[in-house]
Coordinates of C-alpha atoms and ligand atoms in Angstrom, one line a residue:
X1 CA -74.5 209.8 84.2
X2 CA -77.3 209.2 86.6
X3 CA -80.5 211.4 86.5
X4 CA -83.1 210.9 88.9
X5 CA -86.4 212.7 88.2
X6 CA -88.6 212.4 91.6
X7 CA -91.7 212.8 92.4
X8 CA -95.6 213.5 91.9
X9 CA -96.6 217.1 89.6
X10 CA -96.5 220.1 92.0
X11 CA -100.1 222.0 91.7
X12 CA -101.4 223.2 88.6
X13 CA -99.6 227.3 88.9
X14 CA -102.6 228.5 87.6
X15 CA -104.7 228.0 91.0
X16 CA -102.2 229.8 93.2
X17 CA -102.4 233.2 93.6
X18 CA -98.8 234.1 93.6
X19 CA -97.8 232.2 91.1
X20 CA -95.3 235.1 89.3
X21 CA -93.1 234.5 92.3
X22 CA -91.2 231.4 91.2
X23 CA -92.5 231.5 87.7
X24 CA -90.6 230.3 84.6
X25 CA -91.7 232.8 81.7
X26 CA -91.0 232.1 78.1
X27 CA -90.9 234.8 75.9
X28 CA -92.3 234.3 72.5
X29 CA -91.1 237.0 69.6
X30 CA -94.3 237.0 67.7
X31 CA -92.5 237.3 64.2
X32 CA -90.0 234.4 64.7
X33 CA -91.8 231.6 66.5
X34 CA -94.3 230.2 63.8
X35 CA -95.6 230.9 61.0
X36 CA -99.1 229.9 60.7
X37 CA -100.1 231.1 56.8
X38 CA -97.3 230.5 55.1
X39 CA -96.2 234.4 54.8
X40 CA -92.8 234.3 55.9
X41 CA -94.0 236.0 59.1
X42 CA -94.8 234.6 62.5
X43 CA -98.2 235.1 63.7
X44 CA -100.9 234.1 66.1
X45 CA -102.5 231.1 64.4
X46 CA -98.6 229.5 64.7
X47 CA -97.9 230.2 68.3
X48 CA -101.8 228.8 69.4
X49 CA -100.6 225.5 67.0
X50 CA -97.2 225.5 69.0
X51 CA -98.5 225.9 72.6
X52 CA -97.8 222.0 73.2
X53 CA -94.4 222.9 72.7
X54 CA -94.4 225.1 75.7
X55 CA -96.5 223.1 77.5
X56 CA -94.0 220.2 77.0
X57 CA -91.5 222.1 77.9
X58 CA -92.6 223.0 81.3
X59 CA -93.1 227.0 81.3
X60 CA -95.6 228.6 83.6
X61 CA -96.3 231.5 81.5
X62 CA -95.7 233.0 78.1
X63 CA -94.9 236.9 77.4
X64 CA -96.0 237.4 73.7
X65 CA -93.7 240.4 72.2
X66 CA -96.0 243.2 70.6
X67 CA -98.7 242.0 68.0
X68 CA -100.7 245.3 67.7
X69 CA -101.4 246.9 64.6
X70 CA -98.0 248.7 63.7
X71 CA -96.0 250.0 60.4
X72 CA -93.5 247.9 62.2
X73 CA -91.0 250.4 62.1
X74 CA -89.3 248.9 65.1
X75 CA -90.7 245.2 65.0
X76 CA -94.1 246.1 66.1
X77 CA -93.1 248.2 69.3
X78 CA -94.6 251.5 67.3
X79 CA -97.9 250.8 68.1
X80 CA -100.9 252.7 65.8
X81 CA -103.8 251.1 67.7
X82 CA -103.3 249.3 71.1
X83 CA -106.9 247.5 70.6
X84 CA -106.2 246.0 67.1
X85 CA -103.6 243.1 65.9
X86 CA -101.8 243.5 63.1
X87 CA -103.5 241.8 59.9
X88 CA -99.8 240.2 59.8
X89 CA -100.2 238.6 63.3
X90 CA -104.2 237.9 62.8
X91 CA -107.6 239.0 64.6
X92 CA -108.6 239.6 67.5
X93 CA -110.2 236.4 67.4
X94 CA -107.0 234.8 67.0
X95 CA -105.5 236.6 70.2
X96 CA -108.6 235.2 72.0
X97 CA -107.9 231.6 71.2
X98 CA -104.2 231.7 71.9
X99 CA -105.5 233.0 75.2
X100 CA -107.7 230.4 75.8
X101 CA -106.2 227.0 74.4
X102 CA -103.1 228.7 77.0
X103 CA -105.0 228.4 79.6
X104 CA -106.5 225.3 79.2
X105 CA -102.8 224.1 78.7
X106 CA -102.3 225.6 81.9
X107 CA -100.2 228.7 80.8
X108 CA -100.8 231.7 81.3
X109 CA -99.9 234.8 79.1
X110 CA -98.5 238.0 79.4
X111 CA -98.6 240.7 76.6
X112 CA -96.2 243.3 76.2
X113 CA -97.5 247.0 76.9
X114 CA -95.9 249.8 75.2
X115 CA -96.5 253.3 76.9
X116 CA -93.5 255.5 76.3
X117 CA -94.2 256.1 72.7
X118 CA -96.8 255.1 69.8
X119 CA -96.1 254.7 66.5
X120 CA -96.1 257.9 64.4
X121 CA -99.5 256.5 62.5
X122 CA -101.5 256.6 65.9
X123 CA -103.9 258.4 65.2
X124 CA -103.5 261.2 68.3
X125 CA -100.2 261.8 66.5
X126 CA -101.5 262.0 62.9
X127 CA -104.3 264.6 64.0
X128 CA -101.9 266.6 66.0
X129 CA -99.5 266.8 63.3
X130 CA -102.7 267.7 60.7
X131 CA -104.2 270.5 62.7
X132 CA -100.5 272.3 63.5
X133 CA -99.3 274.3 66.3
X134 CA -101.6 274.7 69.0
X135 CA -103.2 271.8 68.7
X136 CA -104.4 270.3 71.9
X137 CA -103.6 267.1 70.8
X138 CA -99.9 267.8 70.7
X139 CA -100.0 268.2 74.2
X140 CA -100.4 264.8 74.6
X141 CA -96.8 264.3 72.7
X142 CA -93.7 266.1 73.1
X143 CA -94.1 269.3 70.6
X144 CA -91.6 271.9 70.7
X145 CA -90.5 275.0 69.0
X146 CA -87.1 274.6 67.7
X147 CA -84.0 276.9 68.9
X148 CA -82.0 279.2 66.6
X149 CA -83.4 282.0 64.5
X150 CA -85.6 280.2 62.2
X151 CA -86.2 277.1 64.9
X152 CA -83.4 275.0 62.6
X153 CA -82.2 273.5 66.2
X154 CA -83.6 271.1 68.2
X155 CA -85.1 271.9 71.7
X156 CA -82.6 270.1 73.4
X157 CA -79.3 268.3 73.3
X158 CA -81.2 265.0 73.8
X159 CA -79.7 261.9 71.6
X160 CA -82.3 258.5 70.2
X161 CA -81.5 255.5 71.7
X162 CA -81.2 254.2 68.3
X163 CA -78.6 256.8 67.6
X164 CA -79.2 260.6 66.2
X165 CA -81.1 263.5 67.6
X166 CA -83.9 262.4 70.0
X167 CA -86.3 265.3 68.1
X168 CA -87.9 265.5 64.4
X169 CA -88.6 268.6 62.8
X170 CA -92.4 268.6 61.7
X171 CA -93.9 270.2 58.5
X172 CA -96.3 272.7 59.0
X173 CA -100.2 272.0 57.3
X174 CA -99.3 275.2 54.8
X175 CA -95.4 273.3 53.8
X176 CA -93.4 275.3 56.2
X177 CA -90.8 273.9 58.6
X178 CA -92.8 273.4 62.2
X179 CA -92.1 272.6 65.6
X180 CA -90.4 269.4 66.7
X181 CA -91.5 266.4 68.2
X182 CA -89.5 264.4 70.8
X183 CA -88.8 260.4 70.0
X184 CA -86.1 258.7 72.7
X185 CA -86.6 255.7 69.8
X186 CA -86.9 255.6 66.4
X187 CA -88.3 259.0 64.7
X188 CA -91.4 256.9 64.1
X189 CA -91.5 256.0 67.7
X190 CA -93.2 260.0 69.2
X191 CA -92.7 259.9 72.9
X192 CA -96.0 260.5 74.6
X193 CA -96.2 263.1 77.2
X194 CA -97.0 261.0 80.6
X195 CA -98.2 264.7 82.1
X196 CA -101.4 264.8 80.1
X197 CA -104.2 263.6 82.2
X198 CA -106.1 261.8 78.6
X199 CA -102.6 259.7 78.2
X200 CA -102.9 258.5 81.5
X201 CA -106.5 257.6 81.1
X202 CA -106.0 255.9 77.7
X203 CA -103.8 253.6 79.0
X204 CA -105.5 252.4 82.0
X205 CA -108.6 252.0 79.5
X206 CA -106.0 249.7 77.4
X207 CA -105.0 248.0 80.3
X208 CA -108.9 247.2 81.5
X209 CA -109.4 245.9 77.4
X210 CA -106.5 243.0 77.3
X211 CA -107.5 242.9 80.9
X212 CA -111.1 241.8 79.9
X213 CA -109.8 239.8 77.0
X214 CA -107.8 237.3 80.0
X215 CA -104.5 238.4 80.0
X216 CA -102.4 237.5 83.1
X217 CA -100.5 240.4 83.0
X218 CA -98.6 242.8 81.1
X219 CA -95.0 243.0 80.4
X220 CA -94.0 247.3 80.5
X221 CA -91.6 248.7 77.5
X222 CA -89.4 251.0 78.5
X223 CA -90.9 251.7 81.9
X224 CA -88.6 253.8 83.2
X225 CA -89.0 256.3 80.5
X226 CA -92.4 257.8 80.6
X227 CA -91.9 260.8 82.8
X228 CA -89.2 263.0 81.4
X229 CA -87.6 265.8 83.8
X230 CA -89.1 268.9 84.1
X231 CA -88.2 271.4 81.2
X232 CA -86.5 269.1 79.5
X233 CA -82.9 269.8 80.7
X234 CA -80.0 269.6 78.4
X235 CA -77.7 266.7 79.2
X236 CA -74.4 269.0 78.2
X237 CA -72.8 266.4 76.2
X238 CA -72.4 263.9 73.1
X239 CA -72.3 259.7 73.1
X240 CA -75.3 259.8 75.6
X241 CA -75.6 256.4 75.0
X242 CA -72.4 255.4 76.7
X243 CA -74.1 257.1 80.1
X244 CA -77.2 254.5 80.0
X245 CA -77.3 252.2 82.4
X246 CA -74.9 254.1 84.7
X247 CA -76.0 257.6 85.0
X248 CA -79.9 258.8 86.4
X249 CA -80.8 260.5 82.5
X250 CA -83.3 263.3 82.8
X251 CA -85.4 261.0 80.0
X252 CA -85.0 257.6 82.1
X253 CA -86.0 256.6 85.6
X254 CA -87.2 260.0 86.9
X255 CA -89.0 259.4 90.0
X256 CA -92.8 260.2 88.8
X257 CA -92.8 257.3 87.3
X258 CA -94.2 255.5 90.0
X259 CA -96.9 257.2 90.4
X260 CA -98.3 255.7 87.3
X261 CA -97.6 252.1 88.3
X262 CA -99.2 252.5 91.5
X263 CA -102.6 253.4 89.7
X264 CA -101.9 250.6 87.6
X265 CA -102.0 248.2 90.5
X266 CA -105.5 249.3 91.2
X267 CA -106.6 248.7 87.8
X268 CA -105.4 244.9 87.8
X269 CA -106.8 244.8 91.6
X270 CA -110.2 245.0 90.2
X271 CA -109.5 242.1 88.3
X272 CA -109.5 238.0 89.5
X273 CA -106.8 236.3 89.6
X274 CA -103.4 237.3 90.0
X275 CA -102.5 239.8 87.1
X276 CA -99.0 241.1 87.3
X277 CA -96.9 243.4 85.7
X278 CA -93.2 243.5 84.9
X279 CA -90.9 246.1 84.3
X280 CA -88.7 246.7 81.7
X281 CA -86.7 249.4 83.2
X282 CA -82.8 249.8 82.7
X283 CA -81.8 251.5 85.6
X284 CA -78.3 252.1 86.8
X285 CA -78.8 249.8 89.9
X286 CA -80.3 246.8 91.1
X287 CA -81.1 249.0 94.0
X288 CA -83.2 251.4 91.5
X289 CA -85.1 248.5 89.7
X290 CA -86.5 247.8 93.2
X291 CA -88.0 250.6 93.1
X292 CA -90.7 249.2 90.6
X293 CA -91.5 246.5 92.5
X294 CA -92.6 247.8 96.0
X295 CA -95.6 246.3 97.1
X296 CA -98.1 248.7 95.7
X297 CA -96.3 248.9 92.2
X298 CA -95.0 246.2 89.7
X299 CA -94.7 242.8 90.5
X300 CA -91.5 241.9 88.6
X301 CA -88.6 243.8 87.2
X302 CA -86.2 242.2 84.8
X303 CA -82.6 242.0 86.2
X304 CA -80.7 243.2 83.2
X305 CA -77.7 243.3 85.9
X306 CA -77.7 239.7 85.8
X307 CA -78.1 239.5 81.8
X308 CA -75.2 241.4 81.5
X309 CA -72.9 239.5 83.8
X310 CA -70.0 237.4 82.2
X311 CA -69.7 233.7 82.7
X312 CA -67.2 233.8 85.8
X313 CA -68.2 232.6 89.0
X314 CA -67.2 235.7 91.2
X315 CA -69.4 238.4 89.0
X316 CA -71.9 236.3 89.4
X317 CA -72.0 235.8 92.9
X318 CA -71.7 239.3 93.2
X319 CA -75.1 240.0 91.1
X320 CA -76.8 237.2 92.7
X321 CA -76.0 238.7 96.0
X322 CA -76.5 241.9 94.9
X323 CA -80.0 241.0 93.3
X324 CA -81.3 238.7 95.9
X325 CA -80.3 241.9 98.2
X326 CA -81.8 244.6 96.3
X327 CA -84.9 242.6 96.5
X328 CA -85.5 241.4 99.8
X329 CA -86.4 244.7 101.5
X330 CA -89.7 245.4 98.8
X331 CA -90.7 241.7 99.5
X332 CA -90.6 241.1 95.5
X333 CA -89.1 238.3 93.6
X334 CA -85.9 238.3 92.0
X335 CA -86.0 237.3 88.7
X336 CA -83.4 236.3 86.1
X337 CA -82.3 236.0 82.3
X338 CA -80.1 235.4 79.9
X339 CA -81.3 236.5 76.6
X340 CA -84.1 238.1 74.9
X341 CA -85.1 239.9 71.5
X342 CA -82.9 243.0 71.9
X343 CA -79.2 240.9 72.9
X344 CA -77.0 238.4 71.3
X345 CA -78.1 234.9 72.5
X346 CA -76.4 233.7 75.9
X347 CA -75.0 231.0 73.3
X348 CA -73.1 233.4 71.3
X349 CA -72.0 235.9 74.3
X350 CA -70.6 233.5 76.3
X351 CA -68.5 231.8 73.0
X352 CA -66.5 235.0 72.7
X353 CA -64.2 236.7 75.1
X354 CA -66.1 238.6 78.0
X355 CA -66.1 242.7 77.6
X356 CA -67.7 243.1 74.4
X357 CA -71.1 243.9 75.9
X358 CA -74.5 242.4 74.5
X359 CA -74.6 243.2 70.8
X360 CA -72.1 241.0 69.0
X361 CA -71.6 240.2 65.4
X362 CA -68.9 237.1 65.8
X363 CA -69.6 233.8 66.3
X364 CA -66.9 233.0 68.5
X365 CA -66.3 229.3 69.9
X366 CA -69.9 227.7 69.4
X367 CA -69.1 224.9 71.3
X368 CA -67.4 226.7 74.5
X369 CA -70.7 229.1 74.0
X370 CA -73.4 226.1 73.6
X371 CA -71.6 224.2 77.2
X372 CA -71.6 227.5 78.9
X373 CA -75.1 228.3 78.1
X374 CA -76.2 225.0 79.4
X375 CA -74.5 225.7 82.3
X376 CA -75.5 229.1 82.7
X377 CA -79.2 228.3 82.3
X378 CA -79.1 225.3 84.7
X379 CA -77.0 227.9 87.4
X380 CA -80.6 230.7 86.7
X381 CA -83.1 228.2 87.2
X382 CA -82.1 227.0 90.4
X383 CA -81.7 230.6 91.6
X384 CA -84.8 232.0 94.2
X385 CA -87.1 233.7 92.5
X386 CA -88.3 233.9 88.7
X387 CA -86.7 232.7 85.1
X388 CA -87.4 234.3 81.7
X389 CA -86.4 232.2 78.9
X390 CA -86.4 233.4 75.3
X391 CA -87.5 231.6 72.4
X392 CA -85.1 229.1 70.6
X393 CA -82.5 229.1 73.9
X394 CA -84.1 225.9 74.7
X395 CA -82.5 224.6 71.3
X396 CA -79.0 226.3 72.5
X397 CA -79.7 228.6 69.4
X398 CA -76.5 230.7 68.5
X399 CA -77.0 234.3 67.0
X400 CA -77.0 234.3 63.4
X401 CA -74.1 236.7 63.3
X402 CA -73.4 236.6 59.4
X403 CA -76.5 238.3 58.2
X404 CA -76.2 240.5 54.8
X405 CA -76.9 244.2 56.3
X406 CA -79.4 244.1 53.4
X407 CA -81.7 241.7 55.0
X408 CA -81.3 243.6 58.2
X409 CA -84.4 245.0 59.6
X410 CA -83.6 246.5 63.2
X411 CA -84.2 250.2 63.4
X412 CA -81.1 251.0 65.6
X413 CA -78.8 249.0 63.0
X414 CA -79.4 251.4 60.2
X415 CA -79.3 254.5 62.9
X416 CA -76.7 253.5 65.1
X417 CA -73.8 254.3 62.9
X418 CA -71.9 250.8 64.2
X419 CA -72.7 251.8 68.0
X420 CA -74.7 248.3 68.4
X421 CA -77.8 247.2 66.5
X422 CA -77.4 243.9 65.9
X423 CA -80.4 242.5 67.3
X424 CA -81.6 240.7 64.1
X425 CA -79.2 237.9 64.7
X426 CA -81.6 236.9 67.9
X427 CA -84.4 237.3 66.0
X428 CA -84.2 234.7 63.2
X429 CA -87.4 232.5 63.0
X430 CA -86.6 229.1 64.8
X431 CA -86.3 225.2 63.2
X432 CA -88.8 223.1 64.3
X433 CA -88.2 220.2 61.6
X434 CA -85.1 218.9 60.0
X435 CA -86.4 219.5 56.9
X436 CA -88.7 221.6 55.2
X437 CA -89.5 224.9 53.9
X438 CA -88.3 227.3 56.9
X439 CA -87.5 224.1 58.7
X440 CA -90.9 223.8 60.1
X441 CA -91.4 227.6 60.9
X442 CA -94.0 227.8 58.3
X443 CA -95.1 226.5 54.7
X444 CA -93.3 228.9 53.0
X445 CA -90.0 231.3 53.8
X446 CA -88.8 233.0 56.4
X447 CA -88.4 237.2 56.7
X448 CA -84.7 236.9 57.8
X449 CA -82.8 234.1 56.4
X450 CA -82.4 231.2 58.4
X451 CA -78.7 229.4 58.3
X452 CA -77.6 226.1 57.0
X453 CA -77.4 223.5 59.2
X454 CA -80.4 225.1 61.1
X455 CA -82.5 222.0 60.7
X456 CA -80.1 220.2 62.9
X457 CA -81.1 222.4 66.2
X458 CA -84.9 221.9 65.3
X459 CA -87.2 220.9 68.2
X460 CA -87.5 217.6 65.9
X461 CA -84.0 216.8 65.9
X462 CA -83.5 217.4 69.5
X463 CA -86.7 215.5 71.0
X464 CA -85.6 212.6 72.3
X465 CA -82.1 212.8 72.3
X466 CA -81.1 212.8 76.3
X467 CA -77.5 214.5 75.0
X468 CA -79.7 217.6 73.6
X469 CA -80.0 221.5 75.0
X470 CA -84.2 220.8 74.6
X471 CA -84.4 217.7 76.8
X472 CA -81.9 219.5 79.4
X473 CA -84.5 222.2 79.4
X474 CA -87.2 219.7 79.4
X475 CA -85.6 217.5 82.3
X476 CA -84.5 220.9 84.2
X477 CA -88.0 222.7 84.2
X478 CA -89.6 219.4 85.3
X479 CA -87.2 218.9 88.2
X480 CA -87.5 222.7 89.3
X481 CA -91.2 221.7 89.5
X482 CA -90.8 218.4 91.6
X483 CA -88.0 220.1 94.5
X484 CA -89.6 221.8 96.9
X485 CA -86.3 223.8 97.6
X486 CA -86.2 225.5 93.9
X487 CA -88.3 228.4 93.0
X488 CA -89.3 230.9 95.2
X489 CA -87.2 232.0 98.0
X490 CA -84.8 235.1 98.6
X491 CA -82.0 233.6 99.8
X492 CA -79.4 231.0 99.2
X493 CA -76.2 229.6 101.3
X494 CA -73.1 229.7 99.6
X495 CA -71.0 226.8 100.7
X496 CA -67.0 226.8 100.4
X497 CA -65.7 226.2 96.9
X498 CA -62.5 226.3 94.8
X499 CA -61.8 229.5 92.7
X500 CA -63.8 230.0 90.0
X501 CA -66.9 227.6 91.2
X502 CA -70.3 228.9 92.4
X503 CA -71.6 226.1 95.1
X504 CA -75.0 226.8 96.9
X505 CA -77.5 225.2 98.7
X506 CA -81.2 225.5 99.3
X507 CA -83.6 223.5 101.3
X508 CA -83.1 220.0 100.4
X509 CA -81.5 221.0 97.2
X510 CA -77.6 221.9 96.0
X511 CA -76.0 223.2 92.8
X512 CA -72.6 223.5 91.6
X513 CA -71.5 225.7 88.7
X514 CA -67.5 225.3 87.5
X515 CA -66.8 228.1 85.4
X516 CA -63.8 227.5 84.7
X517 CA -62.1 225.9 81.8
X518 CA -60.5 222.8 83.5
X519 CA -61.9 220.1 85.6
X520 CA -62.5 220.5 89.1
X521 CA -62.4 217.7 91.9
X522 CA -65.5 218.2 94.3
X523 CA -66.9 216.6 97.2
X524 CA -70.6 215.6 95.9
X525 CA -72.8 217.6 97.8
X526 CA -75.4 214.8 97.5
X527 CA -77.4 212.7 94.9
X528 CA -76.9 213.7 91.2
X529 CA -80.5 215.3 90.0
X530 CA -79.3 216.7 86.6
X531 CA -76.0 218.2 85.3
X532 CA -75.5 220.4 81.8
X533 CA -72.7 217.9 80.5
X534 CA -71.0 214.5 81.8
X535 CA -70.4 214.3 85.6
X536 CA -68.3 211.3 86.6
X537 CA -69.1 210.1 90.1
X538 CA -67.0 207.8 92.4
X539 CA -67.0 207.2 95.5
X540 CA -64.5 209.9 96.8
X541 CA -66.2 212.7 95.2
X542 CA -67.2 214.1 91.6
X543 CA -65.2 215.3 88.7
X544 CA -67.3 218.5 87.6
X545 CA -65.7 219.0 83.8
X546 CA -65.3 222.8 82.2
X547 CA -68.2 225.1 82.2
X548 CA -70.9 222.7 83.7
X549 CA -73.4 222.9 86.5
X550 CA -74.6 219.9 88.4
X551 CA -77.8 219.9 90.7
X552 CA -78.0 217.6 93.6
X553 CA -80.8 216.4 96.1
X554 CA -79.5 217.0 99.2
Ligands
LIG601 C1 -87.6 248.0 74.2 C2 -87.9 246.8 73.5 O1 -87.3 245.5 74.0 C3 -87.2 246.7 72.2 O2 -87.7 245.9 71.2 C4 -87.8 248.1 71.7 O3 -86.5 248.7 70.5 C5 -87.5 249.4 72.7 N1 -88.2 249.0 74.1 C6 -88.5 250.6 72.2 O4 -90.0 250.3 72.1

């Protein structure tokens, strides 16, 4: 296969004001990235030591999942103190060192902000419980008396995303059953009442705290959940999880959330450099998602419609067109994502039959999954806009689908009664070396067991192997930087292609993706830059194998 990797490096993305329009952003899940102190749990020292890997890989920014003080009822998405680092991850000094080192390497840092709910160990919530009904602190959360003669029934019929009712009854200071409080997720994650000015003030102050620390932006957890419909109305039936993503729920995607993000945008504007807000907003349509990225709100929103799309040309084309069309009127970049810490990795999703959703417990056909995953990544990185990578996907890691139930820590596994909750499978600590304790993750063990043979997928094993997935990612990101036609933009031009093949052009560039299980014969659109698998070029065309994407200079 001929590959031509051309041209001088693009200007340092840190000097560009609109860097986020085409940024490739790498998600670090701190528990599972690198363990600096050998206790089996990833930490900030580990992340700091491994930043050069991310620089080599060629990403623009790093998004860190939560590292704040937390009892870890939901792996850190239950924050007890938004201005402190959990001792298991290190100290504020370590966070400062990560931010400084990242900047020195030309990497930006985006931190996770969790504004929908706190931990039940948060000082406000603890005091609210202690002070009992009538405490002004209770107004910062959603406390309500129960229904029924003795208040024994929850205030409404909402169900938690993690299973079971979205309400938990408290015990009054005198030991008698008391009010209920709302938690859309685990009971250890009480929802804030965003109608309360103290909550709004507090989060603007938290934003400033981290902006002062030098972060380049925030990934906003459950950005669609902060405002609840007035009166907390009943939904009227069970199995509400099935409605998520299809219907507007009284606790999700309420119009009132947008005012909050407009006020946050003002806070960011007080700071030098282009700091960004990224919405984790699960909405029914890409058009609703676009509301979060209007010019005076956030900068980007995750494209979960794309993440949920199967490996098939027609379906992909529809989502790609729909995403670009939805973002165009608001002037925001489209974003693309295939994996994160909440879903089965795409190497395993694509190894299984289509239509099983994003929470799988079956390994499927590993070789097929990897081939498609590599092809899907090259396709994604060729699309106009910004892309998100999840740690370990550059190694082609599959989900660990056979974790024994007793080692699983995901609260949704334990609460969801089989509805989903297989998120531990994508959170297994990643392998850095072929041998050694926890394959170089740390000097000790690893908080979730790594499978045998994990070392063969390590950074060490793949470095320098031209056929490895890691080298494919490195070349793809280098090529993306050097090709003016890749990255930002809001349009692409589709070309005619056989059924099951996606072919499009951008300025000086073309991409062809064969999503079928058969080799297809095509006219080569230009000079081959890179391909996700072996490609046969001949004078009169190209044989593009099954599940393979190729990039061309035109
Ligand atoms: C979305 C996060 O990505 C997920 O991991 C978490 O469980 C929920 N929000 C609740 O914070």
